[in-house]
PDB file of C-alpha atoms in Angstrom:
ATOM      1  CA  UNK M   1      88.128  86.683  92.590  1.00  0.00           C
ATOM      2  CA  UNK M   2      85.583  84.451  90.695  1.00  0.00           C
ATOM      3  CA  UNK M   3      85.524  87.735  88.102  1.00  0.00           C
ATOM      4  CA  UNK M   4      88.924  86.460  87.123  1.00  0.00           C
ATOM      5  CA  UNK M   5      88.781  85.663  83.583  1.00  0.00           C
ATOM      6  CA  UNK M   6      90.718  82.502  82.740  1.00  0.00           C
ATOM      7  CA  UNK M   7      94.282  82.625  83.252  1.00  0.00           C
ATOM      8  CA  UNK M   8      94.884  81.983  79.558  1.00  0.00           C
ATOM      9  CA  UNK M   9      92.880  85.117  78.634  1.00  0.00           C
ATOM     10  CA  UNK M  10      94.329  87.103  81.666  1.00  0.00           C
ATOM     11  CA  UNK M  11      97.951  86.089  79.700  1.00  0.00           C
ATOM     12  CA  UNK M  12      96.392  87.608  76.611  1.00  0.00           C
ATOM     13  CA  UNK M  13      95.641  90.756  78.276  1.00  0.00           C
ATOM     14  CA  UNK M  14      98.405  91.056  80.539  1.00  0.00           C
ATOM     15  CA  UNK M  15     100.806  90.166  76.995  1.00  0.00           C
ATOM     16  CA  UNK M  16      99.272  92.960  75.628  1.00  0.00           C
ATOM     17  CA  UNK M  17      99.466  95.577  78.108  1.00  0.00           C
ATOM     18  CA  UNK M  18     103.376  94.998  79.049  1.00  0.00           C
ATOM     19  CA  UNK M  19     103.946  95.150  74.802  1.00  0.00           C
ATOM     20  CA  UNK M  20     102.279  98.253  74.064  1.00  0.00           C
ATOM     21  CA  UNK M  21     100.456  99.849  76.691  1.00  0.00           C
ATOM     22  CA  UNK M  22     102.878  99.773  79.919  1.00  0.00           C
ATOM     23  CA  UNK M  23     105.567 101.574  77.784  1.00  0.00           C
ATOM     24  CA  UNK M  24     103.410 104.728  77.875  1.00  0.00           C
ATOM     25  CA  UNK M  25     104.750 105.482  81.237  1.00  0.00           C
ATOM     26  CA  UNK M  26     106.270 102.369  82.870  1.00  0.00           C
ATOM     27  CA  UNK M  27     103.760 102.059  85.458  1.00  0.00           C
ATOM     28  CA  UNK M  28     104.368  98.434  86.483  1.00  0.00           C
ATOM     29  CA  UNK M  29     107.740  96.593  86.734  1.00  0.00           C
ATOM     30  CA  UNK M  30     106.822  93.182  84.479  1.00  0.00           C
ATOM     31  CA  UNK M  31     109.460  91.239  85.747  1.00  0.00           C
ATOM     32  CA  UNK M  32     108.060  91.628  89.889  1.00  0.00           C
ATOM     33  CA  UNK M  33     104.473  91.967  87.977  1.00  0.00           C
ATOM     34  CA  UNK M  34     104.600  88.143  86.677  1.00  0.00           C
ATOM     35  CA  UNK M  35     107.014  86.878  89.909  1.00  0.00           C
ATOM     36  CA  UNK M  36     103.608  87.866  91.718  1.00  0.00           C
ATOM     37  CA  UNK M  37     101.314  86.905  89.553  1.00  0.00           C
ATOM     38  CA  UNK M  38     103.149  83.350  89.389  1.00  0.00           C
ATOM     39  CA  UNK M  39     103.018  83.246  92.942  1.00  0.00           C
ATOM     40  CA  UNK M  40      99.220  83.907  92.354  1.00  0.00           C
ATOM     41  CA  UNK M  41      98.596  81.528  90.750  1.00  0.00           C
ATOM     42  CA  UNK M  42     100.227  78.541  92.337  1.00  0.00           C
ATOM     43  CA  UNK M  43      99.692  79.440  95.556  1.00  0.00           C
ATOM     44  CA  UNK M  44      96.850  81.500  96.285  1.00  0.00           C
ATOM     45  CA  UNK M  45      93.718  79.523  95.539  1.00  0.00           C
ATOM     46  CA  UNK M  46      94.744  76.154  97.461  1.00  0.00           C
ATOM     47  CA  UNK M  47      95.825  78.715 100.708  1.00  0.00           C
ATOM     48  CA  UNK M  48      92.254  79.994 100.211  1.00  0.00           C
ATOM     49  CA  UNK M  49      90.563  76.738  99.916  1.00  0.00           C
ATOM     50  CA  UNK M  50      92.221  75.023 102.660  1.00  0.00           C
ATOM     51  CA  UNK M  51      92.800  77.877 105.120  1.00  0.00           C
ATOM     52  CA  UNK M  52      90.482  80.710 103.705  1.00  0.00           C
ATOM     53  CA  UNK M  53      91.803  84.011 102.488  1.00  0.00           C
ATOM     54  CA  UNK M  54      92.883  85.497 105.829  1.00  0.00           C
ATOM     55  CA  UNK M  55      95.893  83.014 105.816  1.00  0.00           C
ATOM     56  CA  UNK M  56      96.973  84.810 102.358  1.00  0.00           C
ATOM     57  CA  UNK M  57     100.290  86.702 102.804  1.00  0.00           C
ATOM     58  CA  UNK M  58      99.752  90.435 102.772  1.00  0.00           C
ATOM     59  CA  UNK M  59     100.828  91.477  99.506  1.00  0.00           C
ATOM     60  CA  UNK M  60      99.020  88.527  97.979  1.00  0.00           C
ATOM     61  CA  UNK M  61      95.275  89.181  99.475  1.00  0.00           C
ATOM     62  CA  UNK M  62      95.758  92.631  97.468  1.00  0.00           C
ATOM     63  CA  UNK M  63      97.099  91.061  94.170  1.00  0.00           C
ATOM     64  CA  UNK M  64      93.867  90.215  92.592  1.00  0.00           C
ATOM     65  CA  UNK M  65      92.672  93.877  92.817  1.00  0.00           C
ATOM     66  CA  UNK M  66      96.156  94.577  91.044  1.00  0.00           C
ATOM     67  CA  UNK M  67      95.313  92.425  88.514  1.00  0.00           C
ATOM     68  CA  UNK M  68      91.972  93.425  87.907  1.00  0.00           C
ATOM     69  CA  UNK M  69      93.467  96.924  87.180  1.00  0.00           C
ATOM     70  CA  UNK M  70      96.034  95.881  84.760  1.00  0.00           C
ATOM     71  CA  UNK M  71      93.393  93.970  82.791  1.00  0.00           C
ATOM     72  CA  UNK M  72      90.959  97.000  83.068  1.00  0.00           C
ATOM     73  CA  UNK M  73      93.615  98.818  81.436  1.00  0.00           C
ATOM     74  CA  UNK M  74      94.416  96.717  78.744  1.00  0.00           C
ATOM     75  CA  UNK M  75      91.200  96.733  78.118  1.00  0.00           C
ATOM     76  CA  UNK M  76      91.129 100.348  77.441  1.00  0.00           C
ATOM     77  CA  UNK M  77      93.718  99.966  74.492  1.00  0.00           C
ATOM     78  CA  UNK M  78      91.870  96.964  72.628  1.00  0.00           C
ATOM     79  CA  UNK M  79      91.158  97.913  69.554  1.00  0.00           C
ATOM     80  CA  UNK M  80      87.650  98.048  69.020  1.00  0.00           C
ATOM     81  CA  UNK M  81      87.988  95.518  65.921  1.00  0.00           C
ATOM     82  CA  UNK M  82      90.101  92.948  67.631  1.00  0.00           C
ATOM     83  CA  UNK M  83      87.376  90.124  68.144  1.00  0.00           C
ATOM     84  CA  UNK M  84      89.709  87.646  69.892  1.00  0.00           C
ATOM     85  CA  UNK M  85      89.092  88.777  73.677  1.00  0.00           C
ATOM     86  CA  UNK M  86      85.189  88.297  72.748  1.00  0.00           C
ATOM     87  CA  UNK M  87      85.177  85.496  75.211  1.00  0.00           C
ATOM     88  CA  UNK M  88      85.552  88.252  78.125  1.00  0.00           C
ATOM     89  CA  UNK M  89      82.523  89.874  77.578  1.00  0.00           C
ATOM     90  CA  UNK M  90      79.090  89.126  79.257  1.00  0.00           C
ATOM     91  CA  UNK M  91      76.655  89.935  76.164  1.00  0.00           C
ATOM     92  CA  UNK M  92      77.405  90.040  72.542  1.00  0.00           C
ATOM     93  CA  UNK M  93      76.680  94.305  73.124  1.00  0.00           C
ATOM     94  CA  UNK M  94      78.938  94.666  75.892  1.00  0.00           C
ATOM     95  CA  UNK M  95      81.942  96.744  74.838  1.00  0.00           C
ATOM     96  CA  UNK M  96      85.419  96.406  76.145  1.00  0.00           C
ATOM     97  CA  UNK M  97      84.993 100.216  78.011  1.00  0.00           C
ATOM     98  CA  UNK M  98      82.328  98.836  79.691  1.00  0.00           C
ATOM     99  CA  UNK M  99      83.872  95.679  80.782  1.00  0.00           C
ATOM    100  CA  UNK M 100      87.171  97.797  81.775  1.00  0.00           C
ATOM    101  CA  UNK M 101      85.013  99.485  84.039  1.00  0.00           C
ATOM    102  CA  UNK M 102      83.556  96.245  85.951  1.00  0.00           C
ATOM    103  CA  UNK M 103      87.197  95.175  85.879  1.00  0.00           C
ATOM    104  CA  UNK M 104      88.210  98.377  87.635  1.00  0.00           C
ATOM    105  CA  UNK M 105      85.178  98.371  89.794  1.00  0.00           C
ATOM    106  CA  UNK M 106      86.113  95.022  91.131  1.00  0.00           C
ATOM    107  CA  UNK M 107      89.664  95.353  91.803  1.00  0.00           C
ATOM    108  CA  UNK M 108      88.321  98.683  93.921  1.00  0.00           C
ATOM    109  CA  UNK M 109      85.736  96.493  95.876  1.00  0.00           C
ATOM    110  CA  UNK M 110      88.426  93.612  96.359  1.00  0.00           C
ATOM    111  CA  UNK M 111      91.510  96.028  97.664  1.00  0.00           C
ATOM    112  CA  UNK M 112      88.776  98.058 100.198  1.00  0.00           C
ATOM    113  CA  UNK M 113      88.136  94.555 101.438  1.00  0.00           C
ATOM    114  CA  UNK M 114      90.926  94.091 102.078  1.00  0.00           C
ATOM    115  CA  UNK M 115      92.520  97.172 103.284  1.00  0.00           C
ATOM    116  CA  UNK M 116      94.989  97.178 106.180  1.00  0.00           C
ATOM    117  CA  UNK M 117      96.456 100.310 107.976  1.00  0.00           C
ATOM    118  CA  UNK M 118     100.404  98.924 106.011  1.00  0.00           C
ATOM    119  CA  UNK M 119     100.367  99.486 103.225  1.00  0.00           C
ATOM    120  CA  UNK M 120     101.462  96.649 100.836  1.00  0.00           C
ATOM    121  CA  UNK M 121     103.397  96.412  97.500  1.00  0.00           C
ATOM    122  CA  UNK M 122     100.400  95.753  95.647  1.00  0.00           C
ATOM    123  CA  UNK M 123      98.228  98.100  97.013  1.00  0.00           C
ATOM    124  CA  UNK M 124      99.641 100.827  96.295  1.00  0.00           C
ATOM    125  CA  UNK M 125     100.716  99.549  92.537  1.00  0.00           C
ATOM    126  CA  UNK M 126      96.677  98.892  92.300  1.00  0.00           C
ATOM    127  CA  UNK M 127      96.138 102.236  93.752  1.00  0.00           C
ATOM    128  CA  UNK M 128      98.395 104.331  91.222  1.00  0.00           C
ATOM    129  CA  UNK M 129      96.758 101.963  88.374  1.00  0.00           C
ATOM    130  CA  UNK M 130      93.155 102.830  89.414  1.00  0.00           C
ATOM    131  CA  UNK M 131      94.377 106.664  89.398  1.00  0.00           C
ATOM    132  CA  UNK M 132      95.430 106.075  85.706  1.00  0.00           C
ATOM    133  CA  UNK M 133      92.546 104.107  84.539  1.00  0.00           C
ATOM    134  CA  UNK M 134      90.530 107.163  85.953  1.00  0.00           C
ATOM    135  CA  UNK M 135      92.528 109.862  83.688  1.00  0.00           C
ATOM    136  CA  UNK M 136      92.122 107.574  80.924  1.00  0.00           C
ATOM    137  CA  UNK M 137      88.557 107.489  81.061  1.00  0.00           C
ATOM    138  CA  UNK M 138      88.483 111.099  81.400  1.00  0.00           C
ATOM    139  CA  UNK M 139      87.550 111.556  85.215  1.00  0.00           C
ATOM    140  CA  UNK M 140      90.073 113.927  85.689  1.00  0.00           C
ATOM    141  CA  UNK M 141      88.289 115.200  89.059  1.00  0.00           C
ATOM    142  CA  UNK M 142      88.164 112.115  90.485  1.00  0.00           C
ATOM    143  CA  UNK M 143      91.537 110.869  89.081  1.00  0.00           C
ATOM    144  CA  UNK M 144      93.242 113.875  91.020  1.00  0.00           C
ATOM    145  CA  UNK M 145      91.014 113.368  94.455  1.00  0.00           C
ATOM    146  CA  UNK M 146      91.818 109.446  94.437  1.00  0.00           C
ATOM    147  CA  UNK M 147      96.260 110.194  93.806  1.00  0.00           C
ATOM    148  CA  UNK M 148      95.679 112.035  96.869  1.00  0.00           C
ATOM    149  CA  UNK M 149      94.631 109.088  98.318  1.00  0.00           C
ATOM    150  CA  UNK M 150      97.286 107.125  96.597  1.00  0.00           C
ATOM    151  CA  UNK M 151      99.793 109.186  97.879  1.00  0.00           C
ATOM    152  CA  UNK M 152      98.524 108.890 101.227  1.00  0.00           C
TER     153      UNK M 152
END
């Protein structure tokens, strides 16, 4: 969760991927998206500092992973000009397909850490978004093996 960028720049990318990159196939719902992400936010870090992340509703241990997918996706859609999201990266040569795939990366290492035998709301919306941050990085093979697992 630490790999969080700061909420404001989260807002930036999450802005920008319910204005122009969510309408490609309506993926996420933005109204439950931000009802989540607002419970995220004021909830979920003082449950996890006083009680630790077990005592984290269901839905909400997988939200970060969610989130980690939406701005791994946005990320995909930056144009490669816009310096304003600069802040995110790690080195002055890191490029935003890069850092899209350390977003996506993470949110996969944060939902299998979480996994539980129910599924949960926001586990499966991170699941379906990892399947089409896959196709749109051209991994086809594994885009198609992981919907399988989606599905499942």
């Amino acid at each position: 969760m630490r790999r969080l960028p700061h909420r404001n720049l989260c807002e930036v990318l999450f802005k920008h991927f319910f204005d122009n990159v969510n309408l490609l196939n309506s993926a996420l719902d933005e109204t439950m998206f931000r009802e989540q992400l607002d419970h995220w936010w004021s909830d979920a870090y003082s449950i996890i500092l006083e009680k630790g992340p077990g005592k984290l509703p269901e839905d909400l241990r997988t939200f970060p992973a969610l989130m980690f997918q939406v701005l791994a996706i946005a990320l995909q859609f930056v144009p490669l000009s816009d310096t304003s999201l600069d802040l995110l990266k790690f080195a002055p040569s890191q490029t935003f397909f890069e850092l899209s795939r350390e977003y996506s990366e993470c949110g996969v290492a944060m939902a299998k850490l979480f996994a539980r035998v129910r599924p949960t709301l926001s586990g499966v919306q991170h699941s379906f978004m990892r399947d089409w941050w896959l196709v749109n990085m051209g991994d086809l093979m594994e885009a198609w093996n992981h919907s399988g697992e989606t599905v499942r």
